[in-house]
Amino acid sequence: MELLDHIALGLSVALTFENLAYAFVGCLLGTLIGVLPGLGPLATISMLLPLTYSLQPEAALIMLAGIYYGAQYGGSTTAIIVNLPGESSAVVTALDGYQLARQGKAGLALATAALSSFFAGTVAAIFIAFLAKPLAQVAFQFGPAEYFAMMVVGLILATVLSNARMIESIAMVVFGILLSCIGTDITSGDERFTFGATKLFDGLDFVVMAMAVFGFAEIIKNLSEEDQGKNLGTARITRLMPRWAEIKAMFGPAARGTAIGSILGVLPGGGAAIGSFASYAVEKKVAKDPELFGRGHLAGVAGPEAANNAASQTSFIPLLTLGMPSNAVMALMVGAMMIHDITPGPRVMETNPSLFWGLIASMWVGNLMLVILNLPLVGIWVRLLSVPYKLLYPAIMLLCCIGAFSLKNDVFEIYLCAIMCLAGYIVVALGLPAAPLLLGFILGPMLEENLRRALLISRGDFSVLFSSWISLGFYAVAIVSIIAMTAPSIRTKREVLEE
């Protein structure tokens, strides 16, 4: 009964005209910045943070939160239409979403992404209301050793993201980790693989990698084909909205993705990105037809989109219950709360219940706004597919260059993007999987940081990596995953030898 009173309080705060207006502004901005590569929620929120001085605390956090989870919606749009992920969590969506677009099903893919995200956002808001405290306490049990084990599982799951051979996927993961090592060592301050170039001291940016491997490489591949006047879609554009049977089919992947994303979002690090990769891996394993993944499967869109949206919302749990930001965006949220003399932590529920429950209620309202905002835009985005590719690719390249330049306002990022584009094209031309490379690049720094932190705490004792039941549980999942991936090929070879 007390929970219902809290939810009623939250709705009374979220449904005021002022807060509805700021929620809409946040969701609209989030969608737009998600579409544009380079201008992510972190940069946008940091720029808007000073403007929140004059706002009420509830309005400020509702708007900033809308920008964050709205960006997850927007990131899938360019991933599906032009194979250019706007956010790191949209990398997986591009695998099947772009193939659906080429088959004339871009509207279906975009609608699936929007509906799955809405479902996940709604469930995640309820999830936060009921399980915020218990989940926060579980997250508090994670140390560097546990995070290292989780990253190991994430990298192993990356090898099932494509239909390529396991050895190729592992090689691309390792290559991604090596690329993530470029820059300044986080512990010693030494430069690695910079070759004296001061502008490489900060390392390579994810946006540069994503645009090179997915955006530019795809452009070169398409232009190398004979018919450059063709449209992006290789088939006639069909209906925009899913049928009832397709909605029922996407419910399972969306539900599993929501559960995975809700749990991983609580943990510090790249919850949304890891959640989407994990969801895709799970869907591929439980599917009756796993060979269809990567060729245009709705489950490959529904699951990851649900996971990244759920994770973006449950990442508020450590902030609101423990005062511990789970990622860089949440650290800015701490700043927004401090601006209004609110100390993040367990006492927020008692001292500012209208803020706590109002923010949770606004997530449901914001997700409803996002689905209302995005579904009508599906038809507009799909019209891009009717534009001849020779006219569209210059606009895509301009978008990529603007995104690269906006990272540091430095033309060097554009040159770097062009260099990495060659590597990306080689990857595409050789038929190697690009998604494992990007996941290795994303998780590499977190893997290294947590390994070195764990060894510093234990004074170099490697047994610390196996000292907790959480770590052992992750390693068990890793071993089972390896067995599950290698067993079919071993069985096939044995049958061939017997014949």
Short mmCIF file of C-alpha atoms in Angstrom, two decimals:
data_model
loop_
_atom_site.label_atom_id
_atom_site.label_comp_id
_atom_site.label_asym_id
_atom_site.label_seq_id
_atom_site.Cartn_x
_atom_site.Cartn_y
_atom_site.Cartn_z
CA MET A 1 0.00 0.00 0.00
CA GLU A 2 2.88 2.33 0.83
CA LEU A 3 4.39 1.67 -2.60
CA LEU A 4 1.15 2.68 -4.31
CA ASP A 5 1.18 5.93 -2.34
CA HIS A 6 4.74 6.57 -3.52
CA ILE A 7 3.81 5.86 -7.15
CA ALA A 8 0.82 8.21 -6.85
CA LEU A 9 3.16 10.89 -5.46
CA GLY A 10 5.54 10.34 -8.38
CA LEU A 11 2.78 10.63 -10.97
CA SER A 12 1.48 13.82 -9.34
CA VAL A 13 4.96 15.32 -9.80
CA ALA A 14 5.67 13.95 -13.28
CA LEU A 15 2.28 14.94 -14.73
CA THR A 16 2.47 18.65 -13.91
CA PHE A 17 2.55 20.83 -17.04
CA GLU A 18 6.07 22.12 -16.31
CA ASN A 19 7.58 18.68 -15.80
CA LEU A 20 5.75 17.26 -18.83
CA ALA A 21 7.23 20.07 -20.93
CA TYR A 22 10.77 19.43 -19.68
CA ALA A 23 10.35 15.67 -20.15
CA PHE A 24 9.32 16.29 -23.77
CA VAL A 25 12.28 18.63 -24.36
CA GLY A 26 14.65 16.03 -22.89
CA CYS A 27 13.21 13.16 -24.95
CA LEU A 28 13.27 15.22 -28.16
CA LEU A 29 16.88 16.33 -27.60
CA GLY A 30 17.88 12.78 -26.68
CA THR A 31 16.37 11.38 -29.88
CA LEU A 32 18.15 13.98 -32.01
CA ILE A 33 21.57 13.51 -30.41
CA GLY A 34 21.18 9.74 -30.57
CA VAL A 35 20.72 10.00 -34.33
CA LEU A 36 23.85 12.16 -34.73
CA PRO A 37 27.12 10.24 -34.19
CA GLY A 38 29.60 12.12 -32.03
CA LEU A 39 27.18 14.30 -30.08
CA GLY A 40 26.21 11.87 -27.33
CA PRO A 41 24.19 12.38 -24.13
CA LEU A 42 27.37 13.00 -22.11
CA ALA A 43 28.38 16.06 -24.15
CA THR A 44 24.81 17.36 -24.35
CA ILE A 45 24.09 17.04 -20.62
CA SER A 46 27.43 18.65 -19.72
CA MET A 47 26.55 21.63 -21.95
CA LEU A 48 23.04 21.96 -20.50
CA LEU A 49 24.07 21.46 -16.86
CA PRO A 50 24.58 25.21 -16.13
CA LEU A 51 21.06 25.92 -17.43
CA THR A 52 19.55 23.77 -14.69
CA TYR A 53 20.47 26.33 -12.00
CA SER A 54 17.20 28.18 -12.63
CA LEU A 55 15.02 25.05 -12.74
CA GLN A 56 13.31 23.14 -9.97
CA PRO A 57 15.29 20.00 -9.00
CA GLU A 58 12.55 17.68 -10.29
CA ALA A 59 12.32 19.47 -13.65
CA ALA A 60 16.12 19.52 -14.08
CA LEU A 61 16.61 15.80 -13.44
CA ILE A 62 13.54 14.81 -15.47
CA MET A 63 14.87 16.72 -18.50
CA LEU A 64 18.44 15.37 -18.17
CA ALA A 65 17.17 11.81 -17.68
CA GLY A 66 15.00 12.19 -20.79
CA ILE A 67 18.08 13.16 -22.80
CA TYR A 68 19.92 10.06 -21.59
CA TYR A 69 17.33 7.39 -22.32
CA GLY A 70 16.03 9.29 -25.35
CA ALA A 71 19.49 8.93 -26.91
CA GLN A 72 19.10 5.14 -26.73
CA TYR A 73 15.98 5.46 -28.93
CA GLY A 74 17.69 7.76 -31.43
CA GLY A 75 20.85 5.70 -31.70
CA SER A 76 18.98 2.86 -33.40
CA THR A 77 17.61 5.03 -36.23
CA THR A 78 20.82 5.60 -38.20
CA ALA A 79 22.00 2.10 -37.23
CA ILE A 80 18.98 0.63 -39.05
CA ILE A 81 18.73 3.08 -41.96
CA VAL A 82 22.39 3.60 -42.95
CA ASN A 83 24.33 1.10 -40.76
CA LEU A 84 25.77 3.95 -38.67
CA PRO A 85 25.25 3.43 -34.90
CA GLY A 86 24.63 6.74 -33.14
CA GLU A 87 25.40 5.17 -29.73
CA SER A 88 27.66 2.29 -28.67
CA SER A 89 24.59 0.35 -27.53
CA ALA A 90 23.17 0.52 -31.09
CA VAL A 91 26.07 -1.43 -32.62
CA VAL A 92 24.20 -4.72 -32.21
CA THR A 93 20.97 -3.24 -33.58
CA ALA A 94 22.82 -2.49 -36.83
CA LEU A 95 23.62 -6.18 -37.39
CA ASP A 96 20.04 -7.19 -38.20
CA GLY A 97 18.32 -3.80 -38.46
CA TYR A 98 20.37 -2.70 -41.46
CA GLN A 99 19.80 -6.02 -43.22
CA LEU A 100 16.05 -5.63 -42.67
CA ALA A 101 16.28 -2.14 -44.20
CA ARG A 102 18.00 -3.55 -47.29
CA GLN A 103 15.14 -6.05 -47.61
CA GLY A 104 12.57 -3.25 -47.66
CA LYS A 105 11.60 -3.74 -43.99
CA ALA A 106 13.14 -0.59 -42.50
CA GLY A 107 9.77 0.58 -41.18
CA LEU A 108 9.20 -2.77 -39.52
CA ALA A 109 12.68 -2.65 -37.93
CA LEU A 110 12.23 0.94 -36.68
CA ALA A 111 8.77 0.19 -35.28
CA THR A 112 10.13 -2.95 -33.59
CA ALA A 113 12.94 -0.91 -32.01
CA ALA A 114 10.49 1.76 -30.77
CA LEU A 115 7.94 -0.70 -29.36
CA SER A 116 10.61 -2.88 -27.71
CA SER A 117 12.21 0.19 -26.14
CA PHE A 118 8.83 1.37 -24.83
CA PHE A 119 8.10 -2.05 -23.34
CA ALA A 120 11.54 -2.17 -21.71
CA GLY A 121 11.26 1.37 -20.39
CA THR A 122 7.86 0.68 -18.85
CA VAL A 123 9.00 -2.55 -17.19
CA ALA A 124 12.30 -0.98 -16.04
CA ALA A 125 10.43 1.87 -14.33
CA ILE A 126 8.35 -0.70 -12.40
CA PHE A 127 11.56 -2.66 -11.76
CA ILE A 128 13.17 0.41 -10.19
CA ALA A 129 10.13 1.10 -8.00
CA PHE A 130 10.06 -2.44 -6.57
CA LEU A 131 13.69 -3.57 -6.55
CA ALA A 132 15.85 -0.45 -6.32
CA LYS A 133 17.21 -1.12 -2.82
CA PRO A 134 17.95 -4.88 -3.14
CA LEU A 135 19.64 -4.45 -6.54
CA ALA A 136 21.74 -1.57 -5.29
CA GLN A 137 23.01 -3.73 -2.42
CA VAL A 138 23.96 -6.50 -4.88
CA ALA A 139 25.83 -3.98 -7.05
CA PHE A 140 27.67 -2.82 -3.94
CA GLN A 141 29.19 -6.32 -3.64
CA PHE A 142 31.04 -5.89 -6.95
CA GLY A 143 34.73 -5.06 -6.76
CA PRO A 144 37.45 -4.89 -9.42
CA ALA A 145 37.83 -8.69 -9.54
CA GLU A 146 34.10 -9.19 -10.12
CA TYR A 147 34.02 -6.56 -12.86
CA PHE A 148 37.02 -8.17 -14.54
CA ALA A 149 35.20 -11.51 -14.58
CA MET A 150 32.10 -9.85 -16.02
CA MET A 151 34.16 -8.24 -18.80
CA VAL A 152 35.68 -11.65 -19.64
CA VAL A 153 32.17 -13.06 -20.07
CA GLY A 154 31.24 -10.07 -22.23
CA LEU A 155 34.21 -10.63 -24.53
CA ILE A 156 33.44 -14.34 -24.86
CA LEU A 157 29.82 -13.56 -25.71
CA ALA A 158 31.14 -11.25 -28.44
CA THR A 159 32.28 -14.27 -30.40
CA VAL A 160 28.66 -15.39 -30.95
CA LEU A 161 27.58 -12.03 -32.40
CA SER A 162 28.35 -13.04 -35.96
CA ASN A 163 28.07 -16.05 -38.19
CA ALA A 164 31.84 -16.06 -38.69
CA ARG A 165 34.12 -18.81 -37.46
CA MET A 166 34.99 -18.68 -33.78
CA ILE A 167 38.71 -18.10 -34.44
CA GLU A 168 37.88 -15.07 -36.62
CA SER A 169 35.62 -13.59 -33.93
CA ILE A 170 38.28 -14.10 -31.25
CA ALA A 171 40.90 -12.47 -33.49
CA MET A 172 38.65 -9.43 -34.00
CA VAL A 173 38.01 -9.15 -30.24
CA VAL A 174 41.77 -9.19 -29.59
CA PHE A 175 42.33 -6.62 -32.35
CA GLY A 176 39.69 -4.39 -30.74
CA ILE A 177 41.40 -4.68 -27.35
CA LEU A 178 44.76 -3.76 -28.92
CA LEU A 179 43.23 -0.66 -30.54
CA SER A 180 41.78 0.35 -27.17
CA CYS A 181 45.31 0.31 -25.71
CA ILE A 182 46.37 3.26 -27.90
CA GLY A 183 46.90 6.34 -25.73
CA THR A 184 48.11 7.06 -22.21
CA ASP A 185 48.45 4.23 -19.70
CA ILE A 186 45.86 4.77 -16.96
CA THR A 187 48.23 3.65 -14.18
CA SER A 188 51.77 4.69 -15.13
CA GLY A 189 50.99 7.62 -17.43
CA ASP A 190 53.22 6.20 -20.18
CA GLU A 191 52.20 6.55 -23.83
CA ARG A 192 51.35 3.38 -25.74
CA PHE A 193 51.31 3.02 -29.55
CA THR A 194 51.15 6.80 -30.02
CA PHE A 195 54.40 7.00 -32.06
CA GLY A 196 55.04 10.46 -30.64
CA ALA A 197 51.72 11.90 -31.87
CA THR A 198 50.45 14.05 -28.99
CA LYS A 199 46.91 13.98 -30.36
CA LEU A 200 46.79 10.23 -29.78
CA PHE A 201 47.53 10.60 -26.06
CA ASP A 202 43.78 10.39 -25.30
CA GLY A 203 43.43 7.28 -27.45
CA LEU A 204 40.89 6.49 -30.16
CA ASP A 205 37.26 7.46 -29.65
CA PHE A 206 34.44 4.95 -30.03
CA VAL A 207 32.62 7.26 -32.47
CA VAL A 208 35.64 7.27 -34.80
CA MET A 209 35.83 3.48 -34.67
CA ALA A 210 32.10 2.97 -35.23
CA MET A 211 31.97 5.37 -38.17
CA ALA A 212 35.08 3.84 -39.74
CA VAL A 213 34.05 0.19 -39.36
CA PHE A 214 30.33 0.59 -40.04
CA GLY A 215 29.75 3.93 -41.78
CA PHE A 216 32.68 4.65 -44.12
CA ALA A 217 33.50 1.00 -44.77
CA GLU A 218 29.90 0.31 -45.80
CA ILE A 219 29.98 3.32 -48.16
CA ILE A 220 33.14 2.07 -49.89
CA LYS A 221 31.69 -1.42 -50.15
CA ASN A 222 28.46 -0.15 -51.73
CA LEU A 223 30.30 2.15 -54.14
CA SER A 224 32.52 -0.72 -55.27
CA GLU A 225 29.43 -2.57 -56.50
CA GLU A 226 28.35 -2.08 -60.10
CA ASP A 227 24.99 -0.29 -59.68
CA GLN A 228 25.79 2.91 -57.78
CA GLY A 229 22.45 4.46 -58.69
CA LYS A 230 20.52 1.90 -56.65
CA ASN A 231 18.62 2.70 -53.48
CA LEU A 232 19.77 1.68 -50.00
CA GLY A 233 16.95 -0.85 -49.85
CA THR A 234 17.43 -3.70 -52.29
CA ALA A 235 13.75 -4.69 -52.06
CA ARG A 236 10.46 -2.84 -52.37
CA ILE A 237 9.51 -1.02 -49.16
CA THR A 238 6.72 -2.93 -47.45
CA ARG A 239 4.42 -2.02 -44.54
CA LEU A 240 5.72 0.17 -41.74
CA MET A 241 4.02 -1.39 -38.70
CA PRO A 242 4.39 -4.98 -37.43
CA ARG A 243 1.45 -7.40 -37.59
CA TRP A 244 -0.02 -8.88 -34.43
CA ALA A 245 1.82 -12.17 -35.04
CA GLU A 246 5.13 -10.29 -35.27
CA ILE A 247 4.36 -8.34 -32.10
CA LYS A 248 3.77 -11.63 -30.28
CA ALA A 249 7.01 -13.04 -31.73
CA MET A 250 9.04 -10.06 -30.50
CA PHE A 251 7.57 -10.25 -26.97
CA GLY A 252 9.93 -13.03 -25.86
CA PRO A 253 13.14 -11.33 -27.06
CA ALA A 254 11.96 -7.98 -25.65
CA ALA A 255 11.16 -9.55 -22.27
CA ARG A 256 14.51 -11.34 -22.07
CA GLY A 257 16.34 -8.21 -23.21
CA THR A 258 14.53 -6.16 -20.56
CA ALA A 259 15.55 -8.60 -17.82
CA ILE A 260 19.19 -8.67 -18.97
CA GLY A 261 19.42 -4.89 -19.41
CA SER A 262 17.69 -4.16 -16.10
CA ILE A 263 20.26 -6.23 -14.20
CA LEU A 264 23.38 -5.09 -16.09
CA GLY A 265 22.30 -1.45 -16.01
CA VAL A 266 22.72 -1.41 -12.23
CA LEU A 267 26.41 -2.27 -12.54
CA PRO A 268 28.98 0.49 -13.13
CA GLY A 269 30.45 0.62 -16.63
CA GLY A 270 28.88 0.30 -20.05
CA GLY A 271 25.62 -1.27 -18.88
CA ALA A 272 23.59 -0.36 -21.97
CA ALA A 273 26.27 -1.55 -24.41
CA ILE A 274 27.02 -4.78 -22.53
CA GLY A 275 23.29 -5.41 -22.08
CA SER A 276 22.57 -5.16 -25.81
CA PHE A 277 25.48 -7.49 -26.68
CA ALA A 278 24.45 -10.00 -24.02
CA SER A 279 20.82 -9.92 -25.18
CA TYR A 280 21.84 -10.60 -28.78
CA ALA A 281 24.01 -13.52 -27.70
CA VAL A 282 21.16 -15.00 -25.65
CA GLU A 283 18.64 -14.62 -28.49
CA LYS A 284 20.99 -16.30 -30.91
CA LYS A 285 21.41 -19.23 -28.54
CA VAL A 286 17.70 -19.77 -27.79
CA ALA A 287 16.53 -19.26 -31.39
CA LYS A 288 15.40 -22.23 -33.47
CA ASP A 289 17.02 -20.61 -36.52
CA PRO A 290 20.26 -18.94 -35.27
CA GLU A 291 21.66 -18.85 -38.82
CA LEU A 292 19.14 -16.08 -39.65
CA PHE A 293 20.78 -13.67 -37.21
CA GLY A 294 22.90 -11.12 -39.02
CA ARG A 295 20.71 -11.50 -42.12
CA GLY A 296 17.66 -9.60 -40.93
CA HIS A 297 15.97 -11.16 -37.86
CA LEU A 298 13.44 -9.15 -35.82
CA ALA A 299 14.62 -10.79 -32.59
CA GLY A 300 18.07 -9.31 -33.29
CA VAL A 301 16.47 -5.86 -33.08
CA ALA A 302 13.85 -6.36 -30.36
CA GLY A 303 16.13 -7.95 -27.74
CA PRO A 304 19.10 -5.53 -27.88
CA GLU A 305 16.87 -2.45 -28.11
CA ALA A 306 14.92 -3.56 -25.04
CA ALA A 307 18.16 -4.31 -23.19
CA ASN A 308 19.86 -0.97 -23.84
CA ASN A 309 16.75 1.05 -22.93
CA ALA A 310 16.17 -0.91 -19.71
CA ALA A 311 19.85 -0.56 -18.77
CA SER A 312 19.83 3.19 -19.35
CA GLN A 313 17.03 3.52 -16.79
CA THR A 314 18.16 1.06 -14.12
CA SER A 315 21.57 2.79 -14.15
CA PHE A 316 19.80 5.40 -11.98
CA ILE A 317 19.42 2.84 -9.15
CA PRO A 318 22.97 3.13 -7.67
CA LEU A 319 22.77 6.92 -7.99
CA LEU A 320 19.43 7.29 -6.21
CA THR A 321 19.92 4.61 -3.55
CA LEU A 322 23.68 4.68 -2.84
CA GLY A 323 24.81 8.01 -4.27
CA MET A 324 27.21 6.07 -6.51
CA PRO A 325 27.21 7.01 -10.23
CA SER A 326 27.34 3.96 -12.48
CA ASN A 327 28.73 5.80 -15.53
CA ALA A 328 29.90 9.22 -16.73
CA VAL A 329 26.36 10.45 -17.43
CA MET A 330 25.28 9.50 -13.91
CA ALA A 331 28.28 11.45 -12.57
CA LEU A 332 26.82 14.53 -14.27
CA MET A 333 23.49 13.72 -12.61
CA VAL A 334 25.31 13.87 -9.28
CA GLY A 335 26.47 17.34 -10.28
CA ALA A 336 22.91 18.35 -11.15
CA MET A 337 21.71 17.19 -7.73
CA MET A 338 24.56 18.96 -5.93
CA ILE A 339 23.68 22.19 -7.76
CA HIS A 340 20.32 22.05 -5.98
CA ASP A 341 21.85 21.17 -2.58
CA ILE A 342 20.67 17.56 -2.77
CA THR A 343 23.12 14.91 -1.58
CA PRO A 344 22.71 11.69 -3.61
CA GLY A 345 22.35 8.57 -1.52
CA PRO A 346 19.97 6.45 0.53
CA ARG A 347 18.45 9.47 2.30
CA VAL A 348 17.07 10.94 -0.94
CA MET A 349 13.99 8.71 -0.59
CA GLU A 350 13.30 10.17 2.85
CA THR A 351 14.35 13.80 2.41
CA ASN A 352 13.17 14.30 -1.21
CA PRO A 353 10.48 11.70 -1.94
CA SER A 354 8.90 13.92 -4.62
CA LEU A 355 12.24 13.98 -6.49
CA PHE A 356 12.88 10.24 -6.17
CA TRP A 357 9.41 9.02 -7.12
CA GLY A 358 8.80 11.87 -9.56
CA LEU A 359 11.91 10.86 -11.53
CA ILE A 360 10.82 7.20 -11.62
CA ALA A 361 7.29 8.13 -12.78
CA SER A 362 8.72 10.48 -15.40
CA MET A 363 10.60 7.56 -16.97
CA TRP A 364 7.30 5.90 -17.85
CA VAL A 365 5.87 9.20 -19.10
CA GLY A 366 9.05 9.88 -21.09
CA ASN A 367 8.98 6.45 -22.74
CA LEU A 368 5.35 7.02 -23.74
CA MET A 369 6.39 10.37 -25.25
CA LEU A 370 9.26 8.70 -27.11
CA VAL A 371 7.09 6.03 -28.72
CA ILE A 372 4.49 8.67 -29.70
CA LEU A 373 7.31 10.85 -31.07
CA ASN A 374 9.19 8.10 -32.90
CA LEU A 375 6.44 6.01 -34.51
CA PRO A 376 5.18 8.88 -36.74
CA LEU A 377 8.79 9.52 -37.81
CA VAL A 378 9.19 5.95 -39.09
CA GLY A 379 7.67 6.83 -42.47
CA ILE A 380 9.97 9.85 -42.83
CA TRP A 381 13.12 7.85 -42.08
CA VAL A 382 12.06 5.08 -44.46
CA ARG A 383 11.77 7.60 -47.31
CA LEU A 384 15.56 7.95 -47.14
CA LEU A 385 15.79 4.46 -48.62
CA SER A 386 14.21 5.65 -51.86
CA VAL A 387 17.07 8.12 -52.45
CA PRO A 388 19.72 6.80 -54.91
CA TYR A 389 22.81 5.82 -52.98
CA LYS A 390 25.13 7.98 -55.09
CA LEU A 391 23.16 11.00 -53.82
CA LEU A 392 22.84 9.81 -50.24
CA TYR A 393 26.40 8.75 -49.44
CA PRO A 394 27.86 12.30 -49.54
CA ALA A 395 25.33 13.29 -46.86
CA ILE A 396 26.31 10.25 -44.77
CA MET A 397 29.99 11.13 -45.13
CA LEU A 398 29.27 14.74 -44.14
CA LEU A 399 27.36 13.50 -41.09
CA CYS A 400 30.31 11.28 -40.14
CA CYS A 401 32.82 14.13 -40.57
CA ILE A 402 30.69 16.49 -38.46
CA GLY A 403 30.41 13.80 -35.78
CA ALA A 404 34.18 13.19 -35.78
CA PHE A 405 35.00 16.91 -35.69
CA SER A 406 32.53 17.59 -32.86
CA LEU A 407 34.37 15.16 -30.55
CA LYS A 408 37.24 17.57 -29.86
CA ASN A 409 36.66 20.36 -32.39
CA ASP A 410 39.79 19.10 -34.13
CA VAL A 411 40.17 18.21 -37.81
CA PHE A 412 42.69 15.52 -36.76
CA GLU A 413 39.73 13.34 -35.74
CA ILE A 414 38.51 13.41 -39.35
CA TYR A 415 41.95 12.33 -40.61
CA LEU A 416 41.99 9.59 -37.97
CA CYS A 417 38.54 8.48 -39.10
CA ALA A 418 39.79 8.26 -42.69
CA ILE A 419 42.78 6.14 -41.64
CA MET A 420 40.62 3.78 -39.59
CA CYS A 421 38.23 3.62 -42.53
CA LEU A 422 40.87 1.71 -44.50
CA ALA A 423 41.14 -0.83 -41.70
CA GLY A 424 37.35 -1.03 -41.57
CA TYR A 425 37.11 -1.63 -45.31
CA ILE A 426 39.70 -4.42 -45.12
CA VAL A 427 37.62 -6.02 -42.35
CA VAL A 428 34.46 -5.80 -44.47
CA ALA A 429 36.19 -6.90 -47.69
CA LEU A 430 37.67 -9.99 -46.03
CA GLY A 431 34.28 -10.90 -44.58
CA LEU A 432 35.50 -10.58 -40.99
CA PRO A 433 32.97 -9.74 -38.24
CA ALA A 434 33.03 -6.07 -37.21
CA ALA A 435 30.83 -6.23 -34.10
CA PRO A 436 33.30 -8.31 -32.00
CA LEU A 437 36.02 -5.78 -32.90
CA LEU A 438 33.91 -2.92 -31.54
CA LEU A 439 32.95 -4.82 -28.38
CA GLY A 440 36.63 -5.57 -27.74
CA PHE A 441 37.35 -1.87 -28.21
CA ILE A 442 34.56 -0.88 -25.77
CA LEU A 443 35.35 -3.43 -23.05
CA GLY A 444 39.15 -3.40 -23.41
CA PRO A 445 39.80 -0.35 -21.19
CA MET A 446 37.38 -1.61 -18.52
CA LEU A 447 38.97 -5.06 -18.63
CA GLU A 448 42.47 -3.61 -18.15
CA GLU A 449 41.46 -1.07 -15.52
CA ASN A 450 39.71 -3.61 -13.30
CA LEU A 451 42.47 -6.21 -13.72
CA ARG A 452 45.17 -3.74 -12.67
CA ARG A 453 43.05 -2.34 -9.85
CA ALA A 454 42.41 -5.84 -8.48
CA LEU A 455 46.12 -6.69 -8.65
CA LEU A 456 47.07 -3.41 -6.94
CA ILE A 457 44.68 -4.15 -4.07
CA SER A 458 45.99 -7.74 -3.71
CA ARG A 459 49.65 -6.71 -4.15
CA GLY A 460 50.01 -8.76 -7.33
CA ASP A 461 48.22 -11.90 -6.09
CA PHE A 462 46.29 -13.33 -9.08
CA SER A 463 44.18 -15.52 -6.79
CA VAL A 464 42.09 -12.42 -5.98
CA LEU A 465 40.46 -12.88 -9.40
CA PHE A 466 38.93 -16.16 -8.16
CA SER A 467 38.25 -15.21 -4.54
CA SER A 468 34.50 -14.50 -4.64
CA TRP A 469 31.44 -16.53 -5.61
CA ILE A 470 30.39 -13.75 -8.01
CA SER A 471 33.66 -14.05 -9.96
CA LEU A 472 33.46 -17.84 -10.00
CA GLY A 473 29.88 -17.62 -11.27
CA PHE A 474 30.96 -15.42 -14.18
CA TYR A 475 33.85 -17.75 -15.03
CA ALA A 476 31.44 -20.70 -14.97
CA VAL A 477 29.21 -18.86 -17.47
CA ALA A 478 32.30 -18.20 -19.62
CA ILE A 479 33.30 -21.89 -19.61
CA VAL A 480 29.76 -23.05 -20.43
CA SER A 481 29.61 -20.51 -23.28
CA ILE A 482 32.90 -21.76 -24.74
CA ILE A 483 31.69 -25.38 -24.55
CA ALA A 484 28.37 -24.45 -26.15
CA MET A 485 30.16 -22.67 -29.00
CA THR A 486 32.76 -25.37 -29.70
CA ALA A 487 30.61 -28.48 -29.18
CA PRO A 488 28.76 -28.34 -32.56
CA SER A 489 32.00 -28.06 -34.58
CA ILE A 490 33.65 -30.86 -32.57
CA ARG A 491 30.58 -33.06 -33.11
CA THR A 492 30.60 -32.34 -36.85
CA LYS A 493 34.31 -33.20 -37.18
CA ARG A 494 33.76 -36.44 -35.26
CA GLU A 495 30.90 -37.45 -37.57
CA VAL A 496 33.06 -36.70 -40.62
CA LEU A 497 35.91 -38.84 -39.25
CA GLU A 498 33.53 -41.72 -38.48
CA GLU A 499 32.21 -41.67 -42.04
#
